[in-house]
PDB file of C-alpha atoms in Angstrom:
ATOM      1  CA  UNK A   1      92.754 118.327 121.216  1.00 64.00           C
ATOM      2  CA  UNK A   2      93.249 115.394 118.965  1.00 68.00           C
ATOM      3  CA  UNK A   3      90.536 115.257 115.908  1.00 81.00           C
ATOM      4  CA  UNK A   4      89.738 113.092 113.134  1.00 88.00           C
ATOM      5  CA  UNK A   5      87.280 114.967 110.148  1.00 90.00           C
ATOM      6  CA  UNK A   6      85.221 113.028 107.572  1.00 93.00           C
ATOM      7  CA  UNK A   7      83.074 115.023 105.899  1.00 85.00           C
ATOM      8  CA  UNK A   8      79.480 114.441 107.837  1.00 80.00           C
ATOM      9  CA  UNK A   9      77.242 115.294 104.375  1.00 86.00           C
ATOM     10  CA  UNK A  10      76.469 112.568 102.218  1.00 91.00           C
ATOM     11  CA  UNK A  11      78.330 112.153  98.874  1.00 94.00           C
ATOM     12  CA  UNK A  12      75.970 111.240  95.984  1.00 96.00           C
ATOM     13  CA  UNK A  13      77.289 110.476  92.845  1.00 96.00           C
ATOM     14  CA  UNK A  14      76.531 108.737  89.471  1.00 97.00           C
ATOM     15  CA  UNK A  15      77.367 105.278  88.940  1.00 97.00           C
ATOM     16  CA  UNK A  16      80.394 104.796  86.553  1.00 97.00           C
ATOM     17  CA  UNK A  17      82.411 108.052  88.412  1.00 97.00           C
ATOM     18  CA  UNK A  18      85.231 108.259  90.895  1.00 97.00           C
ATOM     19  CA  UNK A  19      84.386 108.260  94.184  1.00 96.00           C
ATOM     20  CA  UNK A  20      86.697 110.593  96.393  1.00 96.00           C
ATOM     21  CA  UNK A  21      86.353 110.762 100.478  1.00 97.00           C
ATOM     22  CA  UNK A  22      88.438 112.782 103.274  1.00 96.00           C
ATOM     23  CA  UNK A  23      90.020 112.182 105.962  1.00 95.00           C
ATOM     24  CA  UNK A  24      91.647 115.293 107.791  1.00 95.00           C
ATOM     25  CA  UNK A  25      93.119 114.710 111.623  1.00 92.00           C
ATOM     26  CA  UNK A  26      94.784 117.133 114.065  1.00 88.00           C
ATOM     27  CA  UNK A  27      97.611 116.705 116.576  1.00 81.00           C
ATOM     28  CA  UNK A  28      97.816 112.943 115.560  1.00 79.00           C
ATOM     29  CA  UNK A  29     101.265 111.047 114.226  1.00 78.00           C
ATOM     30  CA  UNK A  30     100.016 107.593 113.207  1.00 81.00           C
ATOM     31  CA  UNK A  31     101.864 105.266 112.214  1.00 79.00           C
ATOM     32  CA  UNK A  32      99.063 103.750 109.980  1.00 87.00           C
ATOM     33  CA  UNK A  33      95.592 104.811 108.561  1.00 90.00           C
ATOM     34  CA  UNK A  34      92.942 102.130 107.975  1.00 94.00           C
ATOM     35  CA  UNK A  35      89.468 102.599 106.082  1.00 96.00           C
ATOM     36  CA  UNK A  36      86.290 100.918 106.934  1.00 97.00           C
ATOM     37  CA  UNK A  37      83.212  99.843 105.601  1.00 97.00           C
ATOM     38  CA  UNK A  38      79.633 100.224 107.285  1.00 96.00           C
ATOM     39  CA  UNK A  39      76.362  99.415 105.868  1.00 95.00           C
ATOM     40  CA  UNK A  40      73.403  99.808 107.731  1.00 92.00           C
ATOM     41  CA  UNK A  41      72.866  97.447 110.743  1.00 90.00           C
ATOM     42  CA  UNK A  42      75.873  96.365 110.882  1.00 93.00           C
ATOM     43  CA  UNK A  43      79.454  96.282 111.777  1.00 94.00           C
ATOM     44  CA  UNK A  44      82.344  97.831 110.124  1.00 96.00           C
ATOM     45  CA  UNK A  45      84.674  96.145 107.759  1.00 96.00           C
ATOM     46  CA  UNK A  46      88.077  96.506 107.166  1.00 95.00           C
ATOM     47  CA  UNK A  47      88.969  97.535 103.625  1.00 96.00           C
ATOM     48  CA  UNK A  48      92.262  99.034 103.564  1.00 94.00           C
ATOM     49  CA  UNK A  49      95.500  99.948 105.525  1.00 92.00           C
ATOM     50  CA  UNK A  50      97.733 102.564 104.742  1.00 92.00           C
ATOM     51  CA  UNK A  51     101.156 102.997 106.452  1.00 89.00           C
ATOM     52  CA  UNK A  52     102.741 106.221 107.179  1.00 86.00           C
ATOM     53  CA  UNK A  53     105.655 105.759 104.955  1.00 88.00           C
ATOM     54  CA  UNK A  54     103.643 104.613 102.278  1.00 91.00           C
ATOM     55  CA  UNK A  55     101.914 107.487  99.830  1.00 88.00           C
ATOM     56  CA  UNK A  56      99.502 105.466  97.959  1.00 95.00           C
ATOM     57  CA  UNK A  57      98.016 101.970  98.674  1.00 95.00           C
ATOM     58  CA  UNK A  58      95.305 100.078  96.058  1.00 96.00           C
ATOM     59  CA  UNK A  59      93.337  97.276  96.511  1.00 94.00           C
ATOM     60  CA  UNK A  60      90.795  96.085  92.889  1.00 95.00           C
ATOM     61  CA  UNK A  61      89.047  99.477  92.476  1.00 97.00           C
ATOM     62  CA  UNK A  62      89.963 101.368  95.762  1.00 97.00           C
ATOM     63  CA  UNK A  63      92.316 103.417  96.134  1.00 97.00           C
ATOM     64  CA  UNK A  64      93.970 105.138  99.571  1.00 97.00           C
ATOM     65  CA  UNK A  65      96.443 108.205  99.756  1.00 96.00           C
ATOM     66  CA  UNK A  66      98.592 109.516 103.226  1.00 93.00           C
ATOM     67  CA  UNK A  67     100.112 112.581 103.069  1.00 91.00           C
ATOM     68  CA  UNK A  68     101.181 112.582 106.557  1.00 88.00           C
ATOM     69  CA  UNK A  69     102.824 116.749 105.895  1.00 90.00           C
ATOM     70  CA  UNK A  70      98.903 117.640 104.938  1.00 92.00           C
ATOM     71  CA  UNK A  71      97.461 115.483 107.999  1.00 92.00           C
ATOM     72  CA  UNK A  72      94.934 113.808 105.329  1.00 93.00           C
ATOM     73  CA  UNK A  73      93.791 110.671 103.653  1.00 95.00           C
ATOM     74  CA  UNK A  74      91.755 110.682 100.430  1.00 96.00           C
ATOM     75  CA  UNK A  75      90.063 107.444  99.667  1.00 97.00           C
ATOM     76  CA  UNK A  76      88.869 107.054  96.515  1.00 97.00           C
ATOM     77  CA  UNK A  77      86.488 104.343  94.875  1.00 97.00           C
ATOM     78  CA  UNK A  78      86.810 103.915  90.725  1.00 97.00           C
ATOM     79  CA  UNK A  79      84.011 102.734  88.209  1.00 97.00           C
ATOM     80  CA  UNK A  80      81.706 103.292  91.484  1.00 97.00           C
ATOM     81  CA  UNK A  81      78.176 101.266  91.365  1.00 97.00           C
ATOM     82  CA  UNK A  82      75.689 101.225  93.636  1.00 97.00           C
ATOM     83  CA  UNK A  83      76.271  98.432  95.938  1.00 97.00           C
ATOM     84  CA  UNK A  84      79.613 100.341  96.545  1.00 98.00           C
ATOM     85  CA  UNK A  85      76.729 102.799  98.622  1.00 98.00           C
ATOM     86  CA  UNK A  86      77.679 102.457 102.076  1.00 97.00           C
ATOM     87  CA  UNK A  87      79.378 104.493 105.141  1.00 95.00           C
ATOM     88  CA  UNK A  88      82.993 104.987 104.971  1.00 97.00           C
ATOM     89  CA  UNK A  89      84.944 105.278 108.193  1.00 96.00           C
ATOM     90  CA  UNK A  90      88.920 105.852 108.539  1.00 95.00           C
ATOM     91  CA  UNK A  91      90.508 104.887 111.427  1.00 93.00           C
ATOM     92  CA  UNK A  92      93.856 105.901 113.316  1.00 90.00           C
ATOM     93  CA  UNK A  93      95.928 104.284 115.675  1.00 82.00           C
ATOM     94  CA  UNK A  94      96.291 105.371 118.596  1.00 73.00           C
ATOM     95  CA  UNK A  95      98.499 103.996 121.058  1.00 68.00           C
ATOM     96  CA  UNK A  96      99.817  99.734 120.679  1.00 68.00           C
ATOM     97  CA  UNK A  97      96.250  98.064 119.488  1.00 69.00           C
ATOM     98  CA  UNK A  98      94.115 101.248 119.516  1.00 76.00           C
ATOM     99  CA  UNK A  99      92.250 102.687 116.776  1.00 85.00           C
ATOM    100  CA  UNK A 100      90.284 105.672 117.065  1.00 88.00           C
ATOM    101  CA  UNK A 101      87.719 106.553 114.245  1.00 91.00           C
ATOM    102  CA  UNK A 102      86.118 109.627 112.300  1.00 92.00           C
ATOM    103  CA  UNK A 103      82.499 109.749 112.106  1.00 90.00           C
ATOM    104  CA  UNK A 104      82.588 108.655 108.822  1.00 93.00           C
ATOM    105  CA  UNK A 105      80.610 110.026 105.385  1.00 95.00           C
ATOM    106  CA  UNK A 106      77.955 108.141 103.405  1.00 95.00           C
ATOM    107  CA  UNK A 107      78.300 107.574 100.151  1.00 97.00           C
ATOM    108  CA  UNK A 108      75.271 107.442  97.768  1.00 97.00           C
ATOM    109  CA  UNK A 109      75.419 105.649  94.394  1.00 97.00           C
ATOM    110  CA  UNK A 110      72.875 106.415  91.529  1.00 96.00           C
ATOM    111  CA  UNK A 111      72.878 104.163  88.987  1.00 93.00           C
TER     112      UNK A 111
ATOM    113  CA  UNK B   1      84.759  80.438 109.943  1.00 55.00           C
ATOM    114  CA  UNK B   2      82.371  82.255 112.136  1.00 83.00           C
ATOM    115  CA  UNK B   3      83.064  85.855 112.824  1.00 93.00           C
ATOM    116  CA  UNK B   4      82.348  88.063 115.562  1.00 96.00           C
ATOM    117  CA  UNK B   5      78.747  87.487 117.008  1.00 96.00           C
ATOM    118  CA  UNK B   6      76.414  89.711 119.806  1.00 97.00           C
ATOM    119  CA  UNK B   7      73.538  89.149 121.621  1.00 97.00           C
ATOM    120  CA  UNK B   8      71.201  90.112 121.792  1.00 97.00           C
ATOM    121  CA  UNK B   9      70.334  92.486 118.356  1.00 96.00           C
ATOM    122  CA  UNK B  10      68.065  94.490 119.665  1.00 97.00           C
ATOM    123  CA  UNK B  11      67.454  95.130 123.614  1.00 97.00           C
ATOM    124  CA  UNK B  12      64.650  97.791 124.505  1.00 98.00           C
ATOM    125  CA  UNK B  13      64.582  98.205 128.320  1.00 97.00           C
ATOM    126  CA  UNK B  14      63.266 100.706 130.631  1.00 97.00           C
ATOM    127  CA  UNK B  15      65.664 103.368 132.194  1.00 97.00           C
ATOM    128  CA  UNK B  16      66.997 102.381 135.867  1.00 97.00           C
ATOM    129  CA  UNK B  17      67.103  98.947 134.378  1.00 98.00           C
ATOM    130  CA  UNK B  18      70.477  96.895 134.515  1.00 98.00           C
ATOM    131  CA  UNK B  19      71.304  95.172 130.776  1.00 98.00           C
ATOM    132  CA  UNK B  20      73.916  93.085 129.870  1.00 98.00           C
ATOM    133  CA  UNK B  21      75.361  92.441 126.211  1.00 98.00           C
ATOM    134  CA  UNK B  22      77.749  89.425 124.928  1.00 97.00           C
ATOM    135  CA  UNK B  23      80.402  88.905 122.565  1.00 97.00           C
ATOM    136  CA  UNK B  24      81.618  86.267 121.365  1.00 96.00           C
ATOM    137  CA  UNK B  25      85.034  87.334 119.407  1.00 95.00           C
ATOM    138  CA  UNK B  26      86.573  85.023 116.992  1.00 94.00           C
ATOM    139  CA  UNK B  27      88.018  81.510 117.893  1.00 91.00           C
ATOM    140  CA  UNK B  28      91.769  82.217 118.557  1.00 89.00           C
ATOM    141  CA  UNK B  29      91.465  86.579 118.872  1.00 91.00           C
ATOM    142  CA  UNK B  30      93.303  87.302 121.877  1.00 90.00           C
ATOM    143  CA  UNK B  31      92.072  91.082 121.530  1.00 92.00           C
ATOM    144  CA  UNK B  32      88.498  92.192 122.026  1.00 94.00           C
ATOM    145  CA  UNK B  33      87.225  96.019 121.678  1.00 95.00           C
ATOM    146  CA  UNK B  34      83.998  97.253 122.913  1.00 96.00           C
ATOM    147  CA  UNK B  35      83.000 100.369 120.841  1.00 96.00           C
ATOM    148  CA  UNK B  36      79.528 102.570 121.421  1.00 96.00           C
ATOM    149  CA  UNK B  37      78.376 104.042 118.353  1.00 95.00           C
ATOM    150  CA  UNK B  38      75.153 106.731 119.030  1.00 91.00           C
ATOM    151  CA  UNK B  39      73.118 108.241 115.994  1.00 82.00           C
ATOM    152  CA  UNK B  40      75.297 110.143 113.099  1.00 73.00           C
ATOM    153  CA  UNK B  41      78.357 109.840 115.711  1.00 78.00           C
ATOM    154  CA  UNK B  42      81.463 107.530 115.325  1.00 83.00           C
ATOM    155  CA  UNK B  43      82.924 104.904 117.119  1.00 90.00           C
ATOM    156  CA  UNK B  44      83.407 105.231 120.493  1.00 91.00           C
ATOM    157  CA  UNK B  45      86.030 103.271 122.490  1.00 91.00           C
ATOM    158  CA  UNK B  46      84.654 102.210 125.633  1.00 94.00           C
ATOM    159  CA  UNK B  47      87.179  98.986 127.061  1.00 94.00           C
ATOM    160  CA  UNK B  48      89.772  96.661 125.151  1.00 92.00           C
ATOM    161  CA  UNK B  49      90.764  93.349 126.575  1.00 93.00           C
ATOM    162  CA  UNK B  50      94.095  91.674 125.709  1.00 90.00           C
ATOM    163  CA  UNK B  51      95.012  88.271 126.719  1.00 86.00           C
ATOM    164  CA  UNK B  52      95.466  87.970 130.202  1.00 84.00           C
ATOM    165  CA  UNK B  53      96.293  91.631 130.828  1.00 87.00           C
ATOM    166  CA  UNK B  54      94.329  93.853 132.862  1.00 89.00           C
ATOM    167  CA  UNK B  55      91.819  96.019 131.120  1.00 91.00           C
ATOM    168  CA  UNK B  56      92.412  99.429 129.319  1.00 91.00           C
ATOM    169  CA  UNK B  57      89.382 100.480 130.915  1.00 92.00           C
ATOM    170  CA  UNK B  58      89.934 104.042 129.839  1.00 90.00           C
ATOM    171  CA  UNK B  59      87.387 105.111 127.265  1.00 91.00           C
ATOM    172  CA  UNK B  60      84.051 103.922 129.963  1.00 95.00           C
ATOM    173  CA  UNK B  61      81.982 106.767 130.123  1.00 94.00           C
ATOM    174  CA  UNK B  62      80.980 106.248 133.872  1.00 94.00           C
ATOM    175  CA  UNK B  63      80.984 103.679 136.772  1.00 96.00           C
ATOM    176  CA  UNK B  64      77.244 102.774 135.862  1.00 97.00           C
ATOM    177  CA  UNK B  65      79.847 100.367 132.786  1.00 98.00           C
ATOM    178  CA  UNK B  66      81.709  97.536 133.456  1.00 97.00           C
ATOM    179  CA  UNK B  67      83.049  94.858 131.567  1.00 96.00           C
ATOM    180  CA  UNK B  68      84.228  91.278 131.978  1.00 95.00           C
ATOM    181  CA  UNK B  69      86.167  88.384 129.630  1.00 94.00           C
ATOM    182  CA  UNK B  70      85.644  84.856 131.059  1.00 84.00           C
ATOM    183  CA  UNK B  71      88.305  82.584 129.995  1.00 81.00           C
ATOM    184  CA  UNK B  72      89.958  84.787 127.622  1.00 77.00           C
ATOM    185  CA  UNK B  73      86.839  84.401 124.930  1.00 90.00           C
ATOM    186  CA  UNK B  74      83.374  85.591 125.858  1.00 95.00           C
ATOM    187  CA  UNK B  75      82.894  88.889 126.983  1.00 97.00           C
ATOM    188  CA  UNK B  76      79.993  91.069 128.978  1.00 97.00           C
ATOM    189  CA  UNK B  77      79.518  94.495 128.812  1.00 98.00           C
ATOM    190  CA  UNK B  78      77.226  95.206 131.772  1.00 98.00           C
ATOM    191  CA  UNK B  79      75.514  98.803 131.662  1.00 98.00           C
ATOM    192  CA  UNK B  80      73.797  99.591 135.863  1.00 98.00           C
ATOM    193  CA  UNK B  81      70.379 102.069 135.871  1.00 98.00           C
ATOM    194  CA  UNK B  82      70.661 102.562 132.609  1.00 98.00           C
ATOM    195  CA  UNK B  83      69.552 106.193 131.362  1.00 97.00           C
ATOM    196  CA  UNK B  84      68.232 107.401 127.972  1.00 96.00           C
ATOM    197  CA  UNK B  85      71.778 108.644 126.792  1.00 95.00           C
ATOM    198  CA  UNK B  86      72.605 105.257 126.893  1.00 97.00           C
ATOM    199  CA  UNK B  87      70.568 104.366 123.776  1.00 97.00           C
ATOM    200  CA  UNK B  88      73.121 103.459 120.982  1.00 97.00           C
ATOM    201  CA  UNK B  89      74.446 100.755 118.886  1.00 97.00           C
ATOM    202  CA  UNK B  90      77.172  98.659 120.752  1.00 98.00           C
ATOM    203  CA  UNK B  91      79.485  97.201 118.867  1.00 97.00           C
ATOM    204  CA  UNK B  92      82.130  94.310 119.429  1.00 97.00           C
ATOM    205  CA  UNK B  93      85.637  93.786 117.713  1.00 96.00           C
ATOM    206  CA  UNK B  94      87.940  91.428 118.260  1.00 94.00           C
ATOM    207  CA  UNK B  95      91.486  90.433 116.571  1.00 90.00           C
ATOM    208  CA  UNK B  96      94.978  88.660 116.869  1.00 85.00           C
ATOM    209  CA  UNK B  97      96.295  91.297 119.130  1.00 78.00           C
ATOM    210  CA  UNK B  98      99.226  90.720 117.288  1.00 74.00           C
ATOM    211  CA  UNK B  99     101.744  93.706 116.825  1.00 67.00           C
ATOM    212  CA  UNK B 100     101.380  94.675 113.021  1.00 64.00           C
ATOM    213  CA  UNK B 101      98.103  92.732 112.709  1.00 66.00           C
ATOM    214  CA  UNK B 102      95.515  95.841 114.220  1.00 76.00           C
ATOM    215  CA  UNK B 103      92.487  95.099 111.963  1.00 87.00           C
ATOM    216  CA  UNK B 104      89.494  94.806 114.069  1.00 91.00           C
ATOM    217  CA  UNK B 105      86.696  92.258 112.736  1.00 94.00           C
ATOM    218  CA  UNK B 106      83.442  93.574 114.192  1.00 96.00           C
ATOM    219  CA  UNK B 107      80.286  91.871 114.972  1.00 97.00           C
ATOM    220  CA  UNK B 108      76.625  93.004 113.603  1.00 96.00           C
ATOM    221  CA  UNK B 109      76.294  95.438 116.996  1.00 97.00           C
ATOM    222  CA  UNK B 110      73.518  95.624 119.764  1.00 98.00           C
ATOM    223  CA  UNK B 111      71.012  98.441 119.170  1.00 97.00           C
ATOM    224  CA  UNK B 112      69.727  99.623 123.152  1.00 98.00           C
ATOM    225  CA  UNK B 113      67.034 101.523 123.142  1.00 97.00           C
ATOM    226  CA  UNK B 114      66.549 103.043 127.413  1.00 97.00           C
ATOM    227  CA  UNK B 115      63.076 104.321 127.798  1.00 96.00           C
TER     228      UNK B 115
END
């Protein structure tokens, strides 16, 4: 069956460090990745998209890997400070419009 | 501009109770998602709307859920005798529908609680 894997225990890390998240998915071939943003109450918000002939997309201080041979996305957030605390969801598409989304891992920020 | 908006926020209603929940998508989105997210779980796909096409109607979890776009803007998400599993945070997306333009802009979600 088709999976998506974010790891479902919090991160918590020191302010100042690199933030890196997974994103592992079975019996997919997408032709893009996107990553999301969630903080509590509300919606998610697109941060970054990630296409499957691209290795390595960056945005200010994020950064997004595909390694499309591993099945994997590492997402990673530089200089990290606490209002960068927040859920992190990755997203694949899945058929023309269709994204379908990993349960995503909170990240924790200690200044 | 004004993005995605739900009502209501919150909606606490007993179970065997009918509810219905709104989106409004943004002004010119041809696309609109309706997504169920429960506690600790992801996003769950429950309907997309596209234009004037018919429904993918394929991620509703049971008959008791139906869904409507009037106009190709507003949309309803209509839940029958609701039951306790129902409790979750419904969310709303909506976007160009535009090949190569698949970002989804999300509202703030409606949190049902079914007693």
């Amino acid at each position: 069956s088709q999976k998506i894997e974010q790891n479902s225990e919090a991160l918590n890390i020191q302010e100042g460090k690199t933030a890196t998240l997974t994103c592992n998915y079975t019996n997919y071939s997408p032709a893009y990745l996107q990553w999301y943003r969630q903080d509590p109450g509300r919606g998610p918000v697109f941060l970054l998209l990630i296409r499957e002939n691209e290795k390595e997309k960056r945005k200010e201080r994020l950064k997004v890997t595909f390694d499309t041979t591993l099945k994997q996305s590492l997402f990673h957030i530089t200089a990290s400070q606490p209002a960068d605390s927040a859920t992190y969801l990755c997203a694949l598409r899945l058929g023309f419009q269709k994204l379908v989304f990993g349960t995503g891992t909170r990240l924790l920020v200690s200044p | 501009g004004a993005g995605v908006s739900q009502s209501p926020s919150n909606k606490v209603t007993e179970k065997g109770k009918d509810v219905e929940l709104r989106c409004d998508p943004i002004s010119g989105h041809t696309a609109l998602y309706w997504y169920r997210q429960s506690l600790g779980q992801g996003l769950e796909f429950l309907i997309y709307f596209q234009g004037n096409s018919a429904p993918d109607k394929s991620g509703l979890p049971s008959d008791r859920f139906s869904a409507e776009r009037t106009g190709g803007s507003v949309s309803t998400l209509t839940i029958q005798r609701t039951q306790q599993e129902d409790s979750a945070v419904y969310l709303c997306a909506s976007n160009l529908g535009l090949a190569g333009s698949d970002t989804q802009y999300f509202g703030p979600g409606t949190r049902l609680t079914v007693l």
